[in-house]
Coordinates of C-alpha atoms in Angstrom, one line a residue:
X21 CA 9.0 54.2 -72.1
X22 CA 6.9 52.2 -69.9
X23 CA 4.1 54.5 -68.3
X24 CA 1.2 53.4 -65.8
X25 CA -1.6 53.7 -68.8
X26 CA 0.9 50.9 -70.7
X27 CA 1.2 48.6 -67.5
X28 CA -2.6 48.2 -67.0
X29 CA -3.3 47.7 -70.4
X30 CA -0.7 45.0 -70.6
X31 CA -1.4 43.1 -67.3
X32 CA -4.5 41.2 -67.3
X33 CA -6.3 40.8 -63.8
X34 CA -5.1 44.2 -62.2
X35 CA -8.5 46.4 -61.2
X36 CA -8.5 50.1 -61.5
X37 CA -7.6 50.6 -57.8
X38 CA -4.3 48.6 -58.5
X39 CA -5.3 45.4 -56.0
X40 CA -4.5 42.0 -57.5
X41 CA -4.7 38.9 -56.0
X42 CA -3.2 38.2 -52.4
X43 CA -1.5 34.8 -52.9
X44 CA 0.3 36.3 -56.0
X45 CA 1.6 38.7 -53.8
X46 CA 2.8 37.0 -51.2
X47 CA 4.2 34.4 -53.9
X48 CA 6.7 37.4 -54.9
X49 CA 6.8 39.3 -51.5
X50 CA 9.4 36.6 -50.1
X51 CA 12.8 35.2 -51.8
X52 CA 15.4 36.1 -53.7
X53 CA 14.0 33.7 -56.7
X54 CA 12.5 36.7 -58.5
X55 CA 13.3 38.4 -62.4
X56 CA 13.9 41.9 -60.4
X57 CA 16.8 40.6 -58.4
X58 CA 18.0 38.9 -61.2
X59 CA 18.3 41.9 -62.8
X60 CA 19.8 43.4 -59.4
X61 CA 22.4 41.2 -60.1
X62 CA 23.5 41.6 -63.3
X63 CA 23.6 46.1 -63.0
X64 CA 25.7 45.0 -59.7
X65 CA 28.2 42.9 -61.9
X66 CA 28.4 45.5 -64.7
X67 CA 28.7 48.1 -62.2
X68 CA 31.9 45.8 -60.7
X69 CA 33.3 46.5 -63.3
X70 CA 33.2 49.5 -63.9
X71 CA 34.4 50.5 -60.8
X72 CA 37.1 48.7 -61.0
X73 CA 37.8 50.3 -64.2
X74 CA 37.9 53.9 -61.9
X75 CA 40.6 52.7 -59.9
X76 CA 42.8 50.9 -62.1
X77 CA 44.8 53.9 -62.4
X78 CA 45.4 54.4 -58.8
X79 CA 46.6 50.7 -58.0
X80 CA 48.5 50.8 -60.9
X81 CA 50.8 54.1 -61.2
X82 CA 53.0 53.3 -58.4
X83 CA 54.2 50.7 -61.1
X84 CA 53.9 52.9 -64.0
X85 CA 56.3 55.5 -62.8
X86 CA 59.8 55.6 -62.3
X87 CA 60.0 56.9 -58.2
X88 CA 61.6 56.3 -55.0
X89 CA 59.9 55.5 -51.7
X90 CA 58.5 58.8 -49.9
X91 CA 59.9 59.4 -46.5
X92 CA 58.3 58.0 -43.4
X93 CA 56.6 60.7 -40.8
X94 CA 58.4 60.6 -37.6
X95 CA 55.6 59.0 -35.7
X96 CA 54.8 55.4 -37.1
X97 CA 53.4 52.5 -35.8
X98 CA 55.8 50.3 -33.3
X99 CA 53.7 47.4 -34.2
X100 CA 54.6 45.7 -37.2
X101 CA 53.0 43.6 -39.7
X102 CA 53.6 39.7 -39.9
X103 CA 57.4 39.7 -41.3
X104 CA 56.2 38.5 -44.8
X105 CA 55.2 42.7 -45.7
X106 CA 58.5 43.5 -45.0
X107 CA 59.8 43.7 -48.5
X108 CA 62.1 46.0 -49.6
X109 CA 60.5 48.9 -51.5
X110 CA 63.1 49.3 -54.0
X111 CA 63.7 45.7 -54.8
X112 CA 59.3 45.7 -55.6
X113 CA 60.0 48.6 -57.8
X114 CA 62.9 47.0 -59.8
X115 CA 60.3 44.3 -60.8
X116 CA 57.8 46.4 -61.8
X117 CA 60.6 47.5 -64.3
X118 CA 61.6 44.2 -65.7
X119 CA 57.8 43.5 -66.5
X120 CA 56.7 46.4 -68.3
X121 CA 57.7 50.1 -69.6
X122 CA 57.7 52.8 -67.0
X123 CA 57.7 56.4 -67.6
X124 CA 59.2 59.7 -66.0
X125 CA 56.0 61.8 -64.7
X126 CA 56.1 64.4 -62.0
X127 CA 54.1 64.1 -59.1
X128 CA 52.4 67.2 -60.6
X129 CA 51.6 65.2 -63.5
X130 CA 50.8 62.0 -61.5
X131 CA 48.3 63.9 -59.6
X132 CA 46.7 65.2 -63.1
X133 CA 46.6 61.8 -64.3
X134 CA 44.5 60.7 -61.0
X135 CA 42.1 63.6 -61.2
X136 CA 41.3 63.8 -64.8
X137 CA 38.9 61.0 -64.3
X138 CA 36.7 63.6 -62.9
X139 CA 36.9 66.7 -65.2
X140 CA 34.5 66.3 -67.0
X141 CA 32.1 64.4 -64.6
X142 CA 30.3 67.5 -63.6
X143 CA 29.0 68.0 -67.3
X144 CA 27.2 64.0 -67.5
X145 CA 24.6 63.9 -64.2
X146 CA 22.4 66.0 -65.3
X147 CA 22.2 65.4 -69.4
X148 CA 22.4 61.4 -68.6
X149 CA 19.3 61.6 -66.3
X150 CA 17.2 63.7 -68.1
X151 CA 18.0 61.0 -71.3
X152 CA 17.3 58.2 -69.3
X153 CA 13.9 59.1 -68.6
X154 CA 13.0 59.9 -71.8
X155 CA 14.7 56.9 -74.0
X156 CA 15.5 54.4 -71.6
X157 CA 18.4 52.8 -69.8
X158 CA 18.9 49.9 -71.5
X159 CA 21.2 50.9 -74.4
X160 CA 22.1 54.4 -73.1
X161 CA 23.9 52.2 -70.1
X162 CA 25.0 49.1 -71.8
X163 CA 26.6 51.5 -74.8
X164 CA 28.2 53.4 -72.0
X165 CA 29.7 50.1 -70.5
X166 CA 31.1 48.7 -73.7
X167 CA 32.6 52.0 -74.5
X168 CA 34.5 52.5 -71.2
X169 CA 35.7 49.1 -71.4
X170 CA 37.2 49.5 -74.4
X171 CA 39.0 52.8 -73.2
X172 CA 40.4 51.0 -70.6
X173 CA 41.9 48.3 -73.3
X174 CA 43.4 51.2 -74.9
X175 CA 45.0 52.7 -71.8
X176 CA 48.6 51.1 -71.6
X177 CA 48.6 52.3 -76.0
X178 CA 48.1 56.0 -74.6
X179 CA 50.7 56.2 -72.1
X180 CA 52.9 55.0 -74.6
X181 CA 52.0 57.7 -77.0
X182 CA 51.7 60.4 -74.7
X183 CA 50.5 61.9 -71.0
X184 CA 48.2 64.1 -73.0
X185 CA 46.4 61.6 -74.8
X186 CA 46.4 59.3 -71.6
X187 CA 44.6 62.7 -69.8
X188 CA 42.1 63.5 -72.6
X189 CA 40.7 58.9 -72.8
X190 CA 40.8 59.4 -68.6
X191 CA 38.2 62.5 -69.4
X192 CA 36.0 61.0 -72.0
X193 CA 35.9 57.5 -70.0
X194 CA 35.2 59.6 -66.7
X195 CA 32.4 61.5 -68.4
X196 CA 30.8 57.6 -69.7
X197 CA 31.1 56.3 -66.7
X198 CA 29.3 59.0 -65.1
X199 CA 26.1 59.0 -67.8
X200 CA 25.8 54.9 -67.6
X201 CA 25.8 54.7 -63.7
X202 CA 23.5 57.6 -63.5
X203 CA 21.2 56.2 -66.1
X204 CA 20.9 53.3 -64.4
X205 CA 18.8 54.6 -61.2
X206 CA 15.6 55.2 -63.6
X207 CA 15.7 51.1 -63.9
X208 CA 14.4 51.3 -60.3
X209 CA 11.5 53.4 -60.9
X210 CA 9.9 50.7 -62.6
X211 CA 11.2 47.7 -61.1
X212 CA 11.6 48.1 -57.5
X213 CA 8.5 47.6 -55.1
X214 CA 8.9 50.2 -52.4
X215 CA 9.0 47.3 -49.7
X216 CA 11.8 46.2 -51.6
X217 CA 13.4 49.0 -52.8
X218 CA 16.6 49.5 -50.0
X219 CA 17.7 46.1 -50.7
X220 CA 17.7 45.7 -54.7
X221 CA 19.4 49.2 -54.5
X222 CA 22.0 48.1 -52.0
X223 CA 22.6 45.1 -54.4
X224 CA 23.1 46.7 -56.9
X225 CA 25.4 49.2 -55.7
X226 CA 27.4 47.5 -53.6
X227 CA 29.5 46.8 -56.5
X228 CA 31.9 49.7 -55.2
X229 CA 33.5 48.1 -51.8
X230 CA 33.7 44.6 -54.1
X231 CA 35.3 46.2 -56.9
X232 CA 37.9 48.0 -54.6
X233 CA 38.4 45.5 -52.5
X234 CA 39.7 43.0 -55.5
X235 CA 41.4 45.8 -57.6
X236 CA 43.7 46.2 -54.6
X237 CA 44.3 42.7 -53.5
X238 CA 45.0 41.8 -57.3
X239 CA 46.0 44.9 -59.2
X240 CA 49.3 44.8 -56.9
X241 CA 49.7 41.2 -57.5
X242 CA 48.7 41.5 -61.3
X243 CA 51.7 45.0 -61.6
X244 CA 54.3 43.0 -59.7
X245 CA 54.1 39.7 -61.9
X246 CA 53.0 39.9 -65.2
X247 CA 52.9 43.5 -65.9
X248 CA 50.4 46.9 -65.3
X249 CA 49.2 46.8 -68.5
X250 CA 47.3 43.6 -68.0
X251 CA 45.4 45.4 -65.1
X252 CA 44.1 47.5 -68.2
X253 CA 43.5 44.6 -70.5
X254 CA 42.2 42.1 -68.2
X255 CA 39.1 44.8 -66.4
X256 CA 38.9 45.8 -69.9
X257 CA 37.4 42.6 -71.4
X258 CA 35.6 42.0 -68.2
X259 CA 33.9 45.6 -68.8
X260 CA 33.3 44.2 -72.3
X261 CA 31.5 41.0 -71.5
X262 CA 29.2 42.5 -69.3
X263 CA 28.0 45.0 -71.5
X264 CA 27.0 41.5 -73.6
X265 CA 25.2 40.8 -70.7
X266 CA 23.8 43.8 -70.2
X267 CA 22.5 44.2 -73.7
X268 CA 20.9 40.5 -73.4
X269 CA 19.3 40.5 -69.8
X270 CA 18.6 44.2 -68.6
X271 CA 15.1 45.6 -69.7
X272 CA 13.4 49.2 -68.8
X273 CA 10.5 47.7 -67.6
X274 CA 8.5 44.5 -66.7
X275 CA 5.9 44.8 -69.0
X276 CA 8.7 44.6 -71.7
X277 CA 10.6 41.6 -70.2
X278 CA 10.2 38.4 -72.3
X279 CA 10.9 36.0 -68.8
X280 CA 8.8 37.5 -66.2
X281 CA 6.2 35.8 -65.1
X282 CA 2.8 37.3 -65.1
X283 CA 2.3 37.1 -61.3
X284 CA 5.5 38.8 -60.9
X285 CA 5.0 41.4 -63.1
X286 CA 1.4 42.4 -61.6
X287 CA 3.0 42.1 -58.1
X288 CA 5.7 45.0 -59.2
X289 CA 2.9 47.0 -61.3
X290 CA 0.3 47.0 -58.3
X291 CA 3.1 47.7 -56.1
X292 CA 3.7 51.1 -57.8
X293 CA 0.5 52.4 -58.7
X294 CA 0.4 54.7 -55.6
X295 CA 3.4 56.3 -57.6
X296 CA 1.1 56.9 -60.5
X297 CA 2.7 59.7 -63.1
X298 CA 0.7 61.3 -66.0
X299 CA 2.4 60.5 -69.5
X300 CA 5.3 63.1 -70.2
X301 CA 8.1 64.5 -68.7
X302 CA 8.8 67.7 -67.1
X303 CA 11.0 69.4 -64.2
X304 CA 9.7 71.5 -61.3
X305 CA 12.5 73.1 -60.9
X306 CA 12.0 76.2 -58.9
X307 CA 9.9 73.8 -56.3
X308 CA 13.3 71.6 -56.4
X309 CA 15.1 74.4 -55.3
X310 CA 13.3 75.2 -52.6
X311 CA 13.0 71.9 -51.5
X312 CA 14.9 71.2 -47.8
X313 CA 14.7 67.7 -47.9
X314 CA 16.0 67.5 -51.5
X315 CA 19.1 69.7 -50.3
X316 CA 19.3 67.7 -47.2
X317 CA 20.2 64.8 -49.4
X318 CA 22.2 66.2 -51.8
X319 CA 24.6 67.8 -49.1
X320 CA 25.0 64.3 -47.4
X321 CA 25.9 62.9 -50.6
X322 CA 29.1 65.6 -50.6
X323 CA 30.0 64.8 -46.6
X324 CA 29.5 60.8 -47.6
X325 CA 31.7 61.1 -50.4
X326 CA 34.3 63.6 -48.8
X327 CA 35.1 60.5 -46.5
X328 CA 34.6 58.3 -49.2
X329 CA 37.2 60.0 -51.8
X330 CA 39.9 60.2 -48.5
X331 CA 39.7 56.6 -47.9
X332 CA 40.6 55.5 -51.4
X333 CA 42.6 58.1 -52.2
X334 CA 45.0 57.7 -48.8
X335 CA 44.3 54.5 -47.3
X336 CA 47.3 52.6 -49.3
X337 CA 49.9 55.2 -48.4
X338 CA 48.7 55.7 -44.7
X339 CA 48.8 52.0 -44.6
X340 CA 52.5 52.2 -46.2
X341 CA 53.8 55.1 -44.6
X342 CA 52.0 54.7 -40.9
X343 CA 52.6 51.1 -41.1
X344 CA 54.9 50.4 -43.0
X345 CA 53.9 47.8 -45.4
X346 CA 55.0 47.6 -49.2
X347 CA 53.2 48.6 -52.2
X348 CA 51.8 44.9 -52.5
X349 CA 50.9 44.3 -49.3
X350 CA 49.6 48.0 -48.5
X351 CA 47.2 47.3 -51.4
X352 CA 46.0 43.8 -49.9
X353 CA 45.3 45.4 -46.2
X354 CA 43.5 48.6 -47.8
X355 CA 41.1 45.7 -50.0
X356 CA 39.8 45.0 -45.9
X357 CA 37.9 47.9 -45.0
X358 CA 36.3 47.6 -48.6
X359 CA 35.2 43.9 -48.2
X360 CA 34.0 44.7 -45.0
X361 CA 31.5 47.2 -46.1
X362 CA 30.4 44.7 -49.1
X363 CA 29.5 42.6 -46.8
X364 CA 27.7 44.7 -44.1
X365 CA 26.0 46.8 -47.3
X366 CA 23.5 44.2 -48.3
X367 CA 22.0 42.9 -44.8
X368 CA 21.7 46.5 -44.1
X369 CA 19.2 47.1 -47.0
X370 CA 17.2 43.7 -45.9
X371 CA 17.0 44.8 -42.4
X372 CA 15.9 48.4 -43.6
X373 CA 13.1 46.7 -45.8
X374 CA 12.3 44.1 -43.1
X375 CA 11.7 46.9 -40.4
X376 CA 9.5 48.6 -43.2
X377 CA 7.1 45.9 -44.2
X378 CA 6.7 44.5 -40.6
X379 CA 5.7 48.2 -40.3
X380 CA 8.0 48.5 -37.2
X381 CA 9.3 52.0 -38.1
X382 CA 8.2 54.2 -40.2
X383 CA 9.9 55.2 -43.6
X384 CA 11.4 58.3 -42.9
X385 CA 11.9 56.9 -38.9
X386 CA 13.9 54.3 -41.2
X387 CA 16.2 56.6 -42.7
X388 CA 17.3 58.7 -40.5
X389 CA 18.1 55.8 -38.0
X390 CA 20.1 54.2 -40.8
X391 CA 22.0 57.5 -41.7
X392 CA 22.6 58.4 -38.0
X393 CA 24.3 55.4 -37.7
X394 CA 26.1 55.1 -40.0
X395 CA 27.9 58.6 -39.8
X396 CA 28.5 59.1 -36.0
X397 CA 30.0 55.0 -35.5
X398 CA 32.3 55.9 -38.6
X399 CA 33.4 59.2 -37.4
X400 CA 34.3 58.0 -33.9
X401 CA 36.4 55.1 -35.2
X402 CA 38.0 57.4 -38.3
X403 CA 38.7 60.1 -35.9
X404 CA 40.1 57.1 -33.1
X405 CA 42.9 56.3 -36.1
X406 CA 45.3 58.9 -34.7
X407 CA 45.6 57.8 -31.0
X408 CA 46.1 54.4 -32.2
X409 CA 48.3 54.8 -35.0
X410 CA 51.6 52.9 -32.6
X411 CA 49.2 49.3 -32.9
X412 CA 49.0 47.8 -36.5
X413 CA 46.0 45.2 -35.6
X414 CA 43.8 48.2 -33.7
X415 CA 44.7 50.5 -36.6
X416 CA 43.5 47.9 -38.9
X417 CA 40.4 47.4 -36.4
X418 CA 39.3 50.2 -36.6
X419 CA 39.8 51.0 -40.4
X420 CA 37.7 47.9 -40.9
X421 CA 34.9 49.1 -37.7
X422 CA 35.0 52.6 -39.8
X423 CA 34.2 51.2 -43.0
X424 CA 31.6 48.4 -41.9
X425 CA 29.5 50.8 -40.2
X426 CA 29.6 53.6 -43.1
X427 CA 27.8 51.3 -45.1
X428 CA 24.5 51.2 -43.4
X429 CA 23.9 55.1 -44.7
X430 CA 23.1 53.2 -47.8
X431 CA 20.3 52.3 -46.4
X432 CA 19.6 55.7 -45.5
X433 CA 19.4 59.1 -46.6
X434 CA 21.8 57.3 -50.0
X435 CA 18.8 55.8 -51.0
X436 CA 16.5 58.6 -50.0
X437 CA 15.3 60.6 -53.4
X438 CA 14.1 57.2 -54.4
X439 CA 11.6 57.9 -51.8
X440 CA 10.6 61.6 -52.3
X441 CA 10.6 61.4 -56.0
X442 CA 10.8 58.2 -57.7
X443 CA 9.8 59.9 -60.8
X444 CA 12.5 61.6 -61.3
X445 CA 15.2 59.1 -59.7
X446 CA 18.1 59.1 -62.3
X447 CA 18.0 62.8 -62.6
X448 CA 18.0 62.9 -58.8
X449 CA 20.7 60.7 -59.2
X450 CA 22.8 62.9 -61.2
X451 CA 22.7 66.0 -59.1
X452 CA 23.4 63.8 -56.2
X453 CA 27.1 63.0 -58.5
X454 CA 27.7 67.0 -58.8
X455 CA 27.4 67.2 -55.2
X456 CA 29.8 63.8 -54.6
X457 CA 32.0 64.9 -57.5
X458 CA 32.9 68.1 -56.3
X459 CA 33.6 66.4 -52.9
X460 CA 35.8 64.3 -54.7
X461 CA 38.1 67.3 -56.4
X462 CA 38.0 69.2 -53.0
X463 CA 38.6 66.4 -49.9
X464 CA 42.0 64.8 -51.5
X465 CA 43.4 68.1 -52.3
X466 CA 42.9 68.9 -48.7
X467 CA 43.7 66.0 -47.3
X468 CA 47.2 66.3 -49.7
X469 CA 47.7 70.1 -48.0
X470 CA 47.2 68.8 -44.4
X471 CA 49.3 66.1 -44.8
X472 CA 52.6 68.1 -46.9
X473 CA 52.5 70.5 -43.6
X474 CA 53.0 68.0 -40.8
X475 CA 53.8 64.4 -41.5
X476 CA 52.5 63.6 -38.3
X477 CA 49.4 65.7 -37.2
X478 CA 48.0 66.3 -41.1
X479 CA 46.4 62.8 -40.5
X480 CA 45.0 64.3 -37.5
X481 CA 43.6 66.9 -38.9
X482 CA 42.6 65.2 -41.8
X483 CA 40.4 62.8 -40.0
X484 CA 39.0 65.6 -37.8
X485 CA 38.1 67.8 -40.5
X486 CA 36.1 64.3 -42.4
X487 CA 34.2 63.8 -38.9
X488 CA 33.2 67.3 -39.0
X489 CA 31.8 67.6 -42.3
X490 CA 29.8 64.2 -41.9
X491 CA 28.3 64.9 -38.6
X492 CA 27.3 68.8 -39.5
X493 CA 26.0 67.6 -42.6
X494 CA 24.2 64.7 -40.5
X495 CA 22.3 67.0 -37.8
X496 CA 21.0 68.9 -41.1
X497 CA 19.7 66.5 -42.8
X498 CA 17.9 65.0 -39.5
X499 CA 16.2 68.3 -39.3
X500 CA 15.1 68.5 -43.0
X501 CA 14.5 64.7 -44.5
X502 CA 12.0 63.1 -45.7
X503 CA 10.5 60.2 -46.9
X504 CA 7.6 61.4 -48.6
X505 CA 6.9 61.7 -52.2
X506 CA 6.8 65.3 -52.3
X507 CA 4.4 67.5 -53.9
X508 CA 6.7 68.5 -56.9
X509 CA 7.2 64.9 -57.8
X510 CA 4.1 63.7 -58.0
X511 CA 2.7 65.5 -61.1
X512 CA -1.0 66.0 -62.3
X513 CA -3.5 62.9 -60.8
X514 CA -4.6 61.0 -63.1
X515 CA -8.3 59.5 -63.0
X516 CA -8.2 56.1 -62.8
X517 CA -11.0 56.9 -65.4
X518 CA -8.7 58.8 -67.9
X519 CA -5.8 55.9 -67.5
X520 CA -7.9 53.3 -69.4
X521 CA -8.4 55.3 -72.8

């Protein structure tokens, strides 16, 4: 593991008081020509697909089983897509037949199938963190990719065999998925300068809203002409290449990474030697629980990702029951909203990091703004959804309003335990996954309730009860964030004296 005592003695022409030369700093303060966004790139395209891996399922049981439409709530829209998403229902499903097998399952057993990607999640955050700081991310992460990919080549095998063995390979793969993309966040520790650190996160992560928005303009497309299997197979051996990649590019560290140029990897060294840890690892972790701006993240994570699991577990069928589009074409208008956010996600993060260095706003000034923003613009639009439900292009508006202006709280309190407590970012990380996780089992099982009681006003209620979550939630954490490394992160001091033995 790379530790501070390691950097200096590695680096050459880095003084005790961690200053280096300012022309090599403003060499790598500027572009994105760097080794560290390189590697922002590749956790972004193995994270792409693993995502897309987590919703293959969803895009492609419509197809698997062997239904009838559902019935239409009384009140839909009177505006109605361009005449080309007018296909008939049944006539989609009949060639979702002639491609590949399809099998009898409940609705009981659908919805099973849907949530047993998260049964075991709850049991990987923590374990996964806690082993990323202490043997690294590289091959806990790129073993974690490889081995949900293959899973997901095995998927159409299982349903063959059986639902059970399809349930228990959605658990295992849920619970790798969950240890690799926590694992991940310790990578940032070490590599990303604080100046930097909203935008090479955003990049990275930003692989969600690009992985949803293709797995459902294509996994329609891809069900409908050749076959849902090939969903399986085709993400699958994407999943596998870029573990390759992984393996062959990602590295813990700078110091360890056989490209990087020396200036670059002082500039990231000197960069975060005010974050200075003593050698070792342990957990403060009755000063954790008493910390207010810990919880204050954590809780925003559940109220981000309540929203979050409504909109991609509901958005195709509001879209197909509200406005009446096909499976297909429901699928290609729910990929907007995603692609949206991908593209607002990054330019957030670079205008987060730009206010910071041109020391316009504070850090924690910085935050908050971000996270306000992006939680009361979302709510209104989300909330607007019901009075407009009789337009298709100011439903769609809005959808896509909601979701591009969500994105910014990445910039925000998303990215905040990076900032109180680098040192302990990927086990941060995984509590932050509890919190979104069980989020995730609660918020489409309500959603579901709302909606089986009233066709028409569960959406209502459903997008009342996500605004008030997200904006209680919101005024709490503006109370009790922070920006600071806190106390309980920042460990012994370490002499710069006792660094150089």
């Amino acid at each position: 593991m790379f530790t501070t005592v390691e950097a200096e003695a590695t680096v050459g022409g880095i003084v005790n008081d961690g200053t280096l030369n300012t022309a090599q700093v403003q060499t790598f303060k500027k572009g994105f020509c760097s080794v560290r966004h390189g590697l922002a790139l590749i956790v972004h395209l193995c994270n792409f697909s693993i995502s897309t891996q987590q919703m293959n399922m969803s895009i492609a049981l419509p197809a698997i089983v062997n239904n009838t439409a559902p019935p239409s709530p009384p009140s839909i829209s009177t505006e109605r897509p361009p005449t080309d998403f007018q296909d008939n229902w049944s006539e989609t499903l009949n060639e979702f037949k002639a491609v590949a097998a399809m099998y009898d399952w409940s609705p009981e057993i659908q919805g099973i199938i849907l949530s047993s990607l998260n049964y075991g999640s709850f049991l990987a955050p923590i374990p996964s963190g806690y082993l990323a700081e202490i043997f690294g991310t590289k091959y806990l992460a790129g073993a974690g990719t490889f081995t949900t990919s293959v899973l997901t080549l095995f998927t159409p095998l299982a349903a063959d065999t059986g639902v059970t063995l399809l349930i228990v390979l959605q658990i295992i793969q849920g619970i790798v998925q969950v240890m690799l993309l926590t694992s991940q966040y310790s990578i940032w520790a070490r590599w990303a300068p604080p100046t930097e650190r909203s935008q090479l996160i955003t990049i990275a992560v930003s692989r969600s809203v690009l992985a949803s928005f293709i797995i459902l303009l294509v996994g329609g497309h891809l069900c409908q002409t050749i076959g849902w299997p090939y969903v399986f197979y085709i993400f699958g051996v994407i999943g596998c290449i870029c573990s390759f990649l992984w393996f062959a590019l990602i590295y813990d560290d700078p110091v360890n990474h056989p490209f990087i140029s020396t200036s670059e990897k002082e500039y990231i060294i000197c960069s975060l030697a005010q974050e200075r840890f003593p050698p070792g690892w342990s957990l403060p972790i009755k000063a954790m629980i008493k910390s207010l701006p810990l919880w204050s993240i954590l809780v925003f994570y559940f109220s981000d990702y309540w929203h979050y699991f409504v909109i991609r577990s509901y958005l195709p069928t509001y879209i197909s029951s509200v406005l009446q589009a096909n499976i297909r074409d429901s699928g290609m208008l729910s990929a907007l909203p995603f692609v949206s956010a991908g593209i607002c996600i990054v330019p957030g993060g670079l205008l987060a990091d730009f206010l910071l260095s041109r020391k316009i706003l504070r850090l924690n000034t910085i935050r908050k703004l971000f996270t306000a923003i992006g939680v009361l613009l979302p709510c209104a639009f989300f909330v607007s959804l019901f009075w407009v439900r009789s337009s298709f292009s100011a439903t769609m508006a809005f959808l896509i309003l909601s979701s591009s202006t969500k994105s910014l709280s990445q910039s925000g309190a998303l990215v905040n335990f990076m900032d109180i407590a680098p040192r302990y970012s990927a086990l941060l990380r995984g509590l932050s996954q509890i919190f979104s996780y069980i989020a995730g089992a609660i918020s489409p099982t309500v959603a579901g309730f709302f909606i089986s009681q009233n066709s028409e006003f569960g959406w209502r209620n459903v997008f009342l009860l996500s605004a008030a979550v997200n904006i209680a939630v919101l005024f709490f954490y503006l109370i009790f964030g922070q920006a600071e490394v806190q106390d309980w992160a920042k460990g012994r001091c370490v002499p710069a004296s006792e660094q150089t033995e």
